[in-house]
Tab-separated table of C-alpha atoms in Angstrom:
chain	number	residue	atom	x	y	z
A	1	UNK	CA	9.746	-7.200	-39.295
A	2	UNK	CA	7.821	-4.717	-37.146
A	3	UNK	CA	7.290	-5.953	-33.594
A	4	UNK	CA	7.205	-4.852	-29.958
A	5	UNK	CA	10.589	-4.487	-28.308
A	6	UNK	CA	12.058	-2.596	-25.336
A	7	UNK	CA	13.698	0.805	-25.675
A	8	UNK	CA	16.008	2.242	-22.994
A	9	UNK	CA	16.437	5.974	-22.420
A	10	UNK	CA	20.125	6.207	-21.490
A	11	UNK	CA	19.706	9.757	-20.195
A	12	UNK	CA	17.181	8.574	-17.610
A	13	UNK	CA	19.114	5.370	-16.828
A	14	UNK	CA	20.892	5.529	-13.453
A	15	UNK	CA	22.983	2.421	-14.076
A	16	UNK	CA	21.492	0.416	-11.207
A	17	UNK	CA	21.451	-2.769	-13.294
A	18	UNK	CA	18.080	-3.981	-11.989
A	19	UNK	CA	16.645	-4.275	-15.487
A	20	UNK	CA	19.536	-6.488	-16.588
A	21	UNK	CA	18.883	-8.773	-13.613
A	22	UNK	CA	15.164	-8.869	-14.439
A	23	UNK	CA	15.744	-9.773	-18.102
A	24	UNK	CA	15.691	-13.578	-18.008
A	25	UNK	CA	16.492	-13.777	-21.726
A	26	UNK	CA	19.803	-11.895	-21.342
A	27	UNK	CA	18.821	-9.198	-23.849
A	28	UNK	CA	19.861	-6.319	-21.561
A	29	UNK	CA	23.389	-5.691	-20.302
A	30	UNK	CA	25.414	-2.902	-18.723
A	31	UNK	CA	27.727	-0.948	-21.028
A	32	UNK	CA	29.668	2.044	-19.749
A	33	UNK	CA	27.554	2.199	-16.611
A	34	UNK	CA	24.280	2.322	-18.565
A	35	UNK	CA	21.700	-0.332	-19.424
A	36	UNK	CA	21.611	-1.248	-23.095
A	37	UNK	CA	19.588	-3.638	-25.258
A	38	UNK	CA	22.389	-5.899	-26.466
A	39	UNK	CA	20.465	-8.174	-28.822
A	40	UNK	CA	17.092	-7.635	-30.453
A	41	UNK	CA	16.637	-11.376	-31.017
A	42	UNK	CA	16.865	-12.033	-27.247
A	43	UNK	CA	14.065	-9.570	-26.416
A	44	UNK	CA	10.563	-11.083	-26.417
A	45	UNK	CA	8.940	-7.658	-26.041
A	46	UNK	CA	6.921	-8.704	-22.976
A	47	UNK	CA	8.573	-6.144	-20.724
A	48	UNK	CA	9.552	-8.094	-17.599
A	49	UNK	CA	12.247	-5.463	-17.136
A	50	UNK	CA	9.859	-2.495	-16.955
A	51	UNK	CA	8.727	-2.879	-13.325
A	52	UNK	CA	12.349	-3.310	-12.208
A	53	UNK	CA	13.439	0.123	-13.446
A	54	UNK	CA	13.170	2.757	-10.677
A	55	UNK	CA	13.884	5.600	-13.135
A	56	UNK	CA	11.108	4.783	-15.637
A	57	UNK	CA	13.786	4.632	-18.338
A	58	UNK	CA	12.354	1.666	-20.246
A	59	UNK	CA	9.310	1.439	-22.477
A	60	UNK	CA	7.884	-0.893	-25.121
A	61	UNK	CA	7.974	0.436	-28.680
A	62	UNK	CA	6.975	-0.988	-32.035
A	63	UNK	CA	9.831	-0.870	-34.535
A	64	UNK	CA	11.780	-2.827	-37.123
A	65	UNK	CA	13.617	-5.656	-35.361
A	66	UNK	CA	14.753	-9.192	-36.027
A	67	UNK	CA	12.441	-11.943	-34.782
A	68	UNK	CA	12.667	-13.211	-31.219
A	69	UNK	CA	14.920	-16.313	-31.284
A	70	UNK	CA	13.740	-18.656	-28.537
A	71	UNK	CA	16.306	-21.331	-29.394
A	72	UNK	CA	19.172	-18.838	-29.097
A	73	UNK	CA	17.800	-17.593	-25.769
A	74	UNK	CA	17.583	-21.115	-24.347
A	75	UNK	CA	21.112	-21.891	-25.516
A	76	UNK	CA	22.366	-18.727	-23.826
A	77	UNK	CA	20.513	-19.598	-20.609
A	78	UNK	CA	22.130	-23.042	-20.641
A	79	UNK	CA	25.583	-21.536	-21.070
A	80	UNK	CA	25.007	-19.045	-18.245
A	81	UNK	CA	23.654	-21.780	-15.966
A	82	UNK	CA	26.739	-23.933	-16.537
A	83	UNK	CA	29.006	-20.965	-15.854
A	84	UNK	CA	27.123	-20.188	-12.645
A	85	UNK	CA	27.310	-23.827	-11.528
A	86	UNK	CA	31.089	-23.859	-11.966
A	87	UNK	CA	31.700	-20.538	-10.239
A	88	UNK	CA	29.171	-20.483	-7.389
A	89	UNK	CA	30.117	-21.411	-3.835
A	90	UNK	CA	28.462	-24.447	-2.225
A	91	UNK	CA	25.588	-23.639	0.127
A	92	UNK	CA	23.888	-25.461	2.957
A	93	UNK	CA	21.019	-27.700	1.915
A	94	UNK	CA	17.478	-26.412	2.344
A	95	UNK	CA	15.342	-28.439	4.809
A	96	UNK	CA	12.532	-28.215	2.276
A	97	UNK	CA	14.567	-30.226	-0.225
A	98	UNK	CA	14.680	-33.388	1.910
A	99	UNK	CA	13.233	-36.207	-0.193
A	100	UNK	CA	10.250	-38.079	1.127
A	101	UNK	CA	7.457	-40.229	-0.239
A	102	UNK	CA	3.878	-39.331	0.708
A	103	UNK	CA	1.526	-42.224	1.344
A	104	UNK	CA	-1.997	-41.831	-0.013
A	105	UNK	CA	-4.938	-44.220	0.477
A	106	UNK	CA	-6.251	-45.853	-2.667
A	107	UNK	CA	-9.265	-43.586	-2.471
A	108	UNK	CA	-7.951	-40.300	-1.168
A	109	UNK	CA	-10.324	-38.654	1.259
A	110	UNK	CA	-10.736	-34.925	1.508
A	111	UNK	CA	-9.213	-33.399	4.617
A	112	UNK	CA	-10.567	-30.574	6.703
A	113	UNK	CA	-13.377	-29.997	9.148
A	114	UNK	CA	-16.997	-29.074	8.714
A	115	UNK	CA	-16.149	-25.665	10.119
A	116	UNK	CA	-13.639	-25.124	7.349
A	117	UNK	CA	-16.183	-26.207	4.754
A	118	UNK	CA	-18.729	-23.793	6.192
A	119	UNK	CA	-16.134	-21.061	5.796
A	120	UNK	CA	-16.281	-21.461	2.042
A	121	UNK	CA	-13.465	-23.991	1.486
A	122	UNK	CA	-14.310	-27.341	-0.078
A	123	UNK	CA	-11.219	-29.535	0.481
A	124	UNK	CA	-10.160	-31.755	-2.395
A	125	UNK	CA	-7.767	-34.696	-2.013
A	126	UNK	CA	-4.169	-34.102	-2.992
A	127	UNK	CA	-2.601	-36.610	-5.386
A	128	UNK	CA	0.997	-35.572	-4.696
A	129	UNK	CA	3.046	-38.658	-3.844
A	130	UNK	CA	6.479	-37.189	-3.091
A	131	UNK	CA	8.486	-34.167	-1.974
A	132	UNK	CA	10.187	-31.980	-3.149
A	133	UNK	CA	8.459	-31.092	-6.394
A	134	UNK	CA	10.772	-28.378	-7.727
A	135	UNK	CA	13.125	-29.744	-10.396
A	136	UNK	CA	15.991	-27.722	-8.943
A	137	UNK	CA	15.520	-29.300	-5.480
A	138	UNK	CA	14.739	-32.896	-6.417
A	139	UNK	CA	17.508	-35.408	-5.609
A	140	UNK	CA	18.378	-37.530	-8.619
A	141	UNK	CA	18.473	-40.819	-6.680
A	142	UNK	CA	15.310	-40.604	-4.563
A	143	UNK	CA	13.690	-44.054	-4.105
A	144	UNK	CA	10.351	-42.861	-5.449
A	145	UNK	CA	11.857	-42.487	-8.929
A	146	UNK	CA	12.232	-46.263	-9.300
A	147	UNK	CA	9.632	-47.655	-11.736
A	148	UNK	CA	7.968	-44.241	-11.777
A	149	UNK	CA	5.777	-42.601	-14.361
A	150	UNK	CA	7.249	-39.097	-14.388
A	151	UNK	CA	5.306	-35.844	-14.789
A	152	UNK	CA	7.401	-32.834	-15.774
A	153	UNK	CA	5.204	-29.751	-15.553
A	154	UNK	CA	5.459	-26.018	-16.009
A	155	UNK	CA	4.325	-24.659	-12.658
A	156	UNK	CA	1.600	-22.435	-14.166
A	157	UNK	CA	-0.262	-25.523	-15.409
A	158	UNK	CA	-1.640	-26.379	-11.976
A	159	UNK	CA	-3.259	-22.940	-11.749
A	160	UNK	CA	-4.630	-22.865	-15.287
A	161	UNK	CA	-5.994	-26.429	-15.455
A	162	UNK	CA	-8.675	-27.072	-12.848
A	163	UNK	CA	-8.337	-30.859	-12.474
A	164	UNK	CA	-4.552	-30.964	-12.498
A	165	UNK	CA	-4.217	-33.313	-9.504
A	166	UNK	CA	-6.698	-35.866	-10.804
A	167	UNK	CA	-5.760	-35.753	-14.484
A	168	UNK	CA	-1.981	-35.263	-14.259
A	169	UNK	CA	-0.442	-35.796	-10.799
A	170	UNK	CA	-2.417	-38.908	-9.822
A	171	UNK	CA	-0.241	-42.004	-10.245
A	172	UNK	CA	2.856	-40.024	-11.252
A	173	UNK	CA	5.932	-38.547	-9.618
A	174	UNK	CA	5.585	-34.808	-10.192
A	175	UNK	CA	8.400	-32.344	-10.909
A	176	UNK	CA	7.703	-28.683	-11.671
A	177	UNK	CA	9.677	-25.679	-12.863
A	178	UNK	CA	9.631	-22.507	-14.918
A	179	UNK	CA	12.536	-22.126	-17.375
A	180	UNK	CA	11.838	-18.416	-17.777
A	181	UNK	CA	11.845	-17.479	-14.089
A	182	UNK	CA	14.457	-20.000	-12.941
A	183	UNK	CA	16.727	-18.946	-15.810
A	184	UNK	CA	18.290	-22.406	-16.057
A	185	UNK	CA	18.176	-25.403	-18.338
A	186	UNK	CA	16.819	-28.518	-16.634
A	187	UNK	CA	18.333	-31.004	-19.085
A	188	UNK	CA	21.262	-32.083	-16.902
A	189	UNK	CA	19.142	-32.738	-13.790
A	190	UNK	CA	16.350	-34.490	-15.696
A	191	UNK	CA	18.844	-36.537	-17.713
A	192	UNK	CA	20.428	-37.772	-14.482
A	193	UNK	CA	17.009	-38.720	-13.088
A	194	UNK	CA	16.097	-40.646	-16.238
A	195	UNK	CA	19.519	-42.305	-16.535
A	196	UNK	CA	19.955	-43.324	-12.900
A	197	UNK	CA	16.426	-44.636	-12.328
A	198	UNK	CA	14.048	-47.004	-14.071
A	199	UNK	CA	11.622	-44.332	-15.261
A	200	UNK	CA	8.744	-45.966	-17.162
A	201	UNK	CA	7.264	-42.964	-18.980
A	202	UNK	CA	7.359	-39.182	-19.173
A	203	UNK	CA	4.373	-36.849	-19.363
A	204	UNK	CA	5.089	-33.172	-20.020
A	205	UNK	CA	2.491	-30.555	-19.118
A	206	UNK	CA	3.335	-27.137	-20.525
A	207	UNK	CA	1.569	-23.869	-21.170
A	208	UNK	CA	1.033	-22.493	-24.664
A	209	UNK	CA	3.454	-19.587	-24.050
A	210	UNK	CA	6.792	-19.743	-25.936
A	211	UNK	CA	9.019	-19.828	-22.847
A	212	UNK	CA	7.484	-23.199	-21.891
A	213	UNK	CA	9.330	-24.664	-24.870
A	214	UNK	CA	12.340	-24.859	-22.575
A	215	UNK	CA	10.721	-27.429	-20.311
A	216	UNK	CA	9.562	-29.527	-23.265
A	217	UNK	CA	13.020	-29.484	-24.877
A	218	UNK	CA	14.681	-30.413	-21.561
A	219	UNK	CA	12.312	-33.366	-21.111
A	220	UNK	CA	13.000	-34.599	-24.635
A	221	UNK	CA	16.758	-34.324	-24.163
A	222	UNK	CA	16.555	-36.207	-20.860
A	223	UNK	CA	14.573	-39.011	-22.495
A	224	UNK	CA	17.163	-39.230	-25.264
A	225	UNK	CA	19.996	-39.279	-22.728
A	226	UNK	CA	18.440	-42.203	-20.852
A	227	UNK	CA	19.461	-44.564	-23.661
A	228	UNK	CA	16.032	-46.207	-23.535
A	229	UNK	CA	12.873	-45.763	-25.549
A	230	UNK	CA	10.704	-43.913	-23.038
A	231	UNK	CA	7.068	-43.278	-23.954
A	232	UNK	CA	6.443	-39.532	-23.941
A	233	UNK	CA	3.262	-37.479	-23.884
A	234	UNK	CA	3.276	-33.707	-24.402
A	235	UNK	CA	0.160	-31.856	-23.243
A	236	UNK	CA	-0.144	-28.149	-24.041
A	237	UNK	CA	-2.542	-26.091	-21.936
A	238	UNK	CA	-3.945	-22.725	-22.977
A	239	UNK	CA	-4.038	-19.772	-20.589
A	240	UNK	CA	-7.804	-20.248	-20.280
A	241	UNK	CA	-7.236	-23.788	-18.957
A	242	UNK	CA	-8.243	-25.733	-22.057
A	243	UNK	CA	-6.067	-28.450	-23.596
A	244	UNK	CA	-4.998	-27.381	-27.072
A	245	UNK	CA	-2.627	-30.262	-27.881
A	246	UNK	CA	-2.080	-33.787	-26.556
A	247	UNK	CA	0.691	-35.589	-28.443
A	248	UNK	CA	2.137	-39.031	-27.797
A	249	UNK	CA	5.703	-39.690	-28.971
């Protein structure tokens, strides 16, 4: 098939390796001191690697190439994440990862002063009930997970969908992530959360872009690993903020 894919000019390439680091799919690697596209099926043709190249040695071309294989990319990311987990050194915990519940009144009131409002900001009540929210930072045994309705969301959703707090976060424990930028599979962490706590339901909010399939697949695997029949709802949000799919499972 003819599709967009990256092309690397090895004569211009300085071998810095920045493009390989920027390629979250693992399509680019270093061979003989030069960057090389290792697998066509790992390249989504979106060009995340282009801004990373200081030598302007990468461009997007349209040519015959095998289709982008999202499933193969996710499997590779999982394998790399496991390897990294086994080989990385332990680090000190981040203060921002300390678990805490956030108390909200039944009818949340907007915060802020009249002066702030006059400055053009109209405060809206937050519906966030716990911290941290990043999947990677969340402790698996935090008390707020007990009897919780869990929201697993791609982080772009809150920016695309205007009423995200009211329609999604309200009444749920919220965990967010981006499988493309984090470059990890969340299945192990989410499976532990669902297995070790009495989660009542899972709602997944994802964007329509293909890379968000990783967060949906991880949520499904975690529900399966819980050993219980957890109600699931998958909501897909378009880049213009509209809901294009709302499926109960």
